[in-house]
mmCIF file of C-alpha atoms and ligand atoms in Angstrom:
data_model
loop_
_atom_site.group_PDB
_atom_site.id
_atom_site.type_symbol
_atom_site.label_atom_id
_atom_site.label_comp_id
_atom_site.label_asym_id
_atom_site.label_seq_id
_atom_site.Cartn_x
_atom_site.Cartn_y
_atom_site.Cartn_z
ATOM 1 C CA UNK A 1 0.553 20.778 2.187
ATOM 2 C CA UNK A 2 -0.731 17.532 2.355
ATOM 3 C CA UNK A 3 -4.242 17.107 4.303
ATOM 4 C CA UNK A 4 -5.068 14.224 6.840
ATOM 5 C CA UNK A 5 -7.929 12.348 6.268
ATOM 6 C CA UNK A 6 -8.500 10.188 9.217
ATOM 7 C CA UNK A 7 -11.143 7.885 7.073
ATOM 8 C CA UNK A 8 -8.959 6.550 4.820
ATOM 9 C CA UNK A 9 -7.678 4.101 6.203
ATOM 10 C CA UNK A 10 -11.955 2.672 6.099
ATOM 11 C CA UNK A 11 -12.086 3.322 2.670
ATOM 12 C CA UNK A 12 -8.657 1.354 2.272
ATOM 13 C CA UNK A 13 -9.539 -1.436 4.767
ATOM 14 C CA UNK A 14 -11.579 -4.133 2.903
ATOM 15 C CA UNK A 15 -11.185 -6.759 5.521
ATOM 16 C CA UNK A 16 -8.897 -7.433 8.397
ATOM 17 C CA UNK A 17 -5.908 -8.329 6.198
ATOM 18 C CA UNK A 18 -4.432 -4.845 5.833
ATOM 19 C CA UNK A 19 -2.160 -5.081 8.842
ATOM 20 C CA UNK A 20 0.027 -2.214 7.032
ATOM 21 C CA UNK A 21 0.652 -0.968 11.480
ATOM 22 C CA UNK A 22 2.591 -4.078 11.748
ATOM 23 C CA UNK A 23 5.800 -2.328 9.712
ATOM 24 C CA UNK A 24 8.887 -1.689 11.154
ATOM 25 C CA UNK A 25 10.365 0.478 8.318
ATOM 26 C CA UNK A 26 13.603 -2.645 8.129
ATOM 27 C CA UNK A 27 13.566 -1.955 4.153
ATOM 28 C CA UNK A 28 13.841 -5.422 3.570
ATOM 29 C CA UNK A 29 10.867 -5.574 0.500
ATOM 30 C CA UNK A 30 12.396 -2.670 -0.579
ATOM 31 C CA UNK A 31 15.804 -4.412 -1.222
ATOM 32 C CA UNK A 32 14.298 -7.553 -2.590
ATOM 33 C CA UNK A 33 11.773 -6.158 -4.695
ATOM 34 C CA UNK A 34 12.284 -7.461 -8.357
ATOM 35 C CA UNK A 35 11.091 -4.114 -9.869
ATOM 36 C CA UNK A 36 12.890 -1.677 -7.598
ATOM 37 C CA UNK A 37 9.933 -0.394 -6.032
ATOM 38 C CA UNK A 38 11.357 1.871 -3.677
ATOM 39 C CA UNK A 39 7.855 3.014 -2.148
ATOM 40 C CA UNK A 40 6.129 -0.032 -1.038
ATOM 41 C CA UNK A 41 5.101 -0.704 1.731
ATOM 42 C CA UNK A 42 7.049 1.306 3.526
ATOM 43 C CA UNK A 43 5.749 4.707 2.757
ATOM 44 C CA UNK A 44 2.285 4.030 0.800
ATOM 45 C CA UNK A 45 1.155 2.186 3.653
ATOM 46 C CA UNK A 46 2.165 4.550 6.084
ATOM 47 C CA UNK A 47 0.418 7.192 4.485
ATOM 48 C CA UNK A 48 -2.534 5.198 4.464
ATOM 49 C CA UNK A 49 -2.382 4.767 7.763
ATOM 50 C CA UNK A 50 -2.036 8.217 8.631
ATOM 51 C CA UNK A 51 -4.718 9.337 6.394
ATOM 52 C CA UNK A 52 -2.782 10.947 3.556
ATOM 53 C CA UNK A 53 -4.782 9.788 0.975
ATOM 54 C CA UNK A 54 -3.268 12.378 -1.275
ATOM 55 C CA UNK A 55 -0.213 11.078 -1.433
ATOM 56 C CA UNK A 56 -1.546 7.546 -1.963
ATOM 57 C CA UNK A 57 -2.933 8.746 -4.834
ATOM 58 C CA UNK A 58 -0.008 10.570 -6.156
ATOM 59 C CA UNK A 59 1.854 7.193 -6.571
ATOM 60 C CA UNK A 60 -1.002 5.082 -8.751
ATOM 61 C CA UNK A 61 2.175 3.858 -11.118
ATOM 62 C CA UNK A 62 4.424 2.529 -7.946
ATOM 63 C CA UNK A 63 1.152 0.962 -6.914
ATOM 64 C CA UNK A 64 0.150 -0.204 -10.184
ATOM 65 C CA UNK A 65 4.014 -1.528 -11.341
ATOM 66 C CA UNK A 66 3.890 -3.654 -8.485
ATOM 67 C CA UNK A 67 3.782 -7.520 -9.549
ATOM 68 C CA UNK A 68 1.913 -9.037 -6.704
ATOM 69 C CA UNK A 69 4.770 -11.778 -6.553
ATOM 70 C CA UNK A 70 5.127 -11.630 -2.898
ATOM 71 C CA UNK A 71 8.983 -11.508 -2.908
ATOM 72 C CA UNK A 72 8.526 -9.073 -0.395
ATOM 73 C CA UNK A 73 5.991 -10.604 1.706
ATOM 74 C CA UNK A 74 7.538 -13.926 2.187
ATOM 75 C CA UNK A 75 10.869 -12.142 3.447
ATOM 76 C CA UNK A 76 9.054 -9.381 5.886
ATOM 77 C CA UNK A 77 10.188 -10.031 9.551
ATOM 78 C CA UNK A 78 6.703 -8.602 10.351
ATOM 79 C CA UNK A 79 4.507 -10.653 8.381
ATOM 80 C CA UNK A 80 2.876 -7.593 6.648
ATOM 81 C CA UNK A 81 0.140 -9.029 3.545
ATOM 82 C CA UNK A 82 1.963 -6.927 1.047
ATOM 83 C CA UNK A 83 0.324 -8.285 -1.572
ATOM 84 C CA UNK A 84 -2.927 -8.162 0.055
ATOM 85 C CA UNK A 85 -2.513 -4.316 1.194
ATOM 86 C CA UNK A 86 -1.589 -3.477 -2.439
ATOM 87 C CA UNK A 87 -4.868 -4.855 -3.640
ATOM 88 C CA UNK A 88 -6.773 -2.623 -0.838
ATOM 89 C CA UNK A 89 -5.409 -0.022 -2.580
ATOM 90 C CA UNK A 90 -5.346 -0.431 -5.973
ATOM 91 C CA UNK A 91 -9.460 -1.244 -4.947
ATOM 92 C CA UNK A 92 -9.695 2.352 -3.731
ATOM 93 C CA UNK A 93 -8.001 4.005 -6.413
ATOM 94 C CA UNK A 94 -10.338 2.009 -9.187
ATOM 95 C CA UNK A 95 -13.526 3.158 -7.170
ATOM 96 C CA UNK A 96 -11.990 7.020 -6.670
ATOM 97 C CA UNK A 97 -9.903 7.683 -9.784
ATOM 98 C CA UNK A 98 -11.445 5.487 -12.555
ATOM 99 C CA UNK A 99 -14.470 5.145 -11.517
ATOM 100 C CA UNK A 100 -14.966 0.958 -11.573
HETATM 101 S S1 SF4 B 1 9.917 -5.958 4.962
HETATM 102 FE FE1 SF4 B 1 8.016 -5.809 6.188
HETATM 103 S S2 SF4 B 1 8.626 -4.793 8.094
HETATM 104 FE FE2 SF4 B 1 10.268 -4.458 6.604
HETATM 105 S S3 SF4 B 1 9.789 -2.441 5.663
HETATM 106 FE FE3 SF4 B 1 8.874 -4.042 4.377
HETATM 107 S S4 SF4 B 1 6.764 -4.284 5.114
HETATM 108 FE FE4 SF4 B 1 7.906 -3.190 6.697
HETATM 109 S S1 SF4 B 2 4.867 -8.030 -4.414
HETATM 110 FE FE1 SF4 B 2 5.185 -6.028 -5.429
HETATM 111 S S2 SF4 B 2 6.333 -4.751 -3.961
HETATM 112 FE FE2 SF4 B 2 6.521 -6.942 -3.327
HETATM 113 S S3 SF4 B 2 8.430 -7.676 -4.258
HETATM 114 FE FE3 SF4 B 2 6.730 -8.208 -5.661
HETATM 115 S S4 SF4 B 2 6.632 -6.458 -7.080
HETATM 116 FE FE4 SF4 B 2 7.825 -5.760 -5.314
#
C-alpha cells in the first residue's frame, strides 16, 4: 500500500517552476519522448503531487534516463517545465537516496 505524504510536494518544490497541477494527462510527451519514457510527467508528477513519494522513488531510472532535451516540453498544450520538474526531483532523490 502506498502511503501519502502530503509534504512532498515541499520537499519537491524548489521554486515556483514545478507547475506539475497544470497536466492534463493528453500523453503528448509521452508520444514524443525520444527515449520512450512512458512515465514522465504524467504519472511521476502526479504522484508528487499527491504525496506518494514512494512511488517517486521507485522510478529513480525513468527519472534518471530522462535527457532533459525538452522534446516534451516544447510540445505540452499546458506549458508544464518538464525539464524543470525533472530536476526538482532528481534534487530530492540526490538529498534522500544518495545522500549529496
Ligand atoms: S504533454 Fe503536457 S499536458 Fe500532456 S501529459 Fe505531458 S505534461 Fe501533461
Ligand atoms: S525532456 Fe526527458 S521526458 Fe521530455 S522528451 Fe526529453 S527525454 Fe523525454
Amino acid at each position: 500500500m502506498a502511503l501519502v505524504n502530503p509534504s512532498f510536494i515541499d520537499e519537491v518544490k524548489r521554486s515556483d517552476e514545478f507547475n506539475a497541477s497544470a497536466c492534463m494527462n493528453c500523453g503528448v510527451c509521452s508520444a514524443i519522448c525520444p527515449m520512450g519514457i512512458e512515465l514522465l510527467p504524467r504519472k511521476l508528477f502526479r504522484y508528487v503531487l499527491l504525496g506518494i513519494g514512494e512511488k517517486v522513488l521507485n522510478n529513480i531510472e525513468a527519472i534518471y534516463s530522462c535527457l532533459l532535451c525538452k522534446m516534451c516540453e516544447v510540445n505540452c498544450p499546458a506549458k508544464v517545465h518538464i525539464a524543470e520538474n525533472v530536476r526538482s526531483l532528481r534534487y530530492v532523490i540526490n538529498k534522500k537516496v544518495f545522500k549529496i
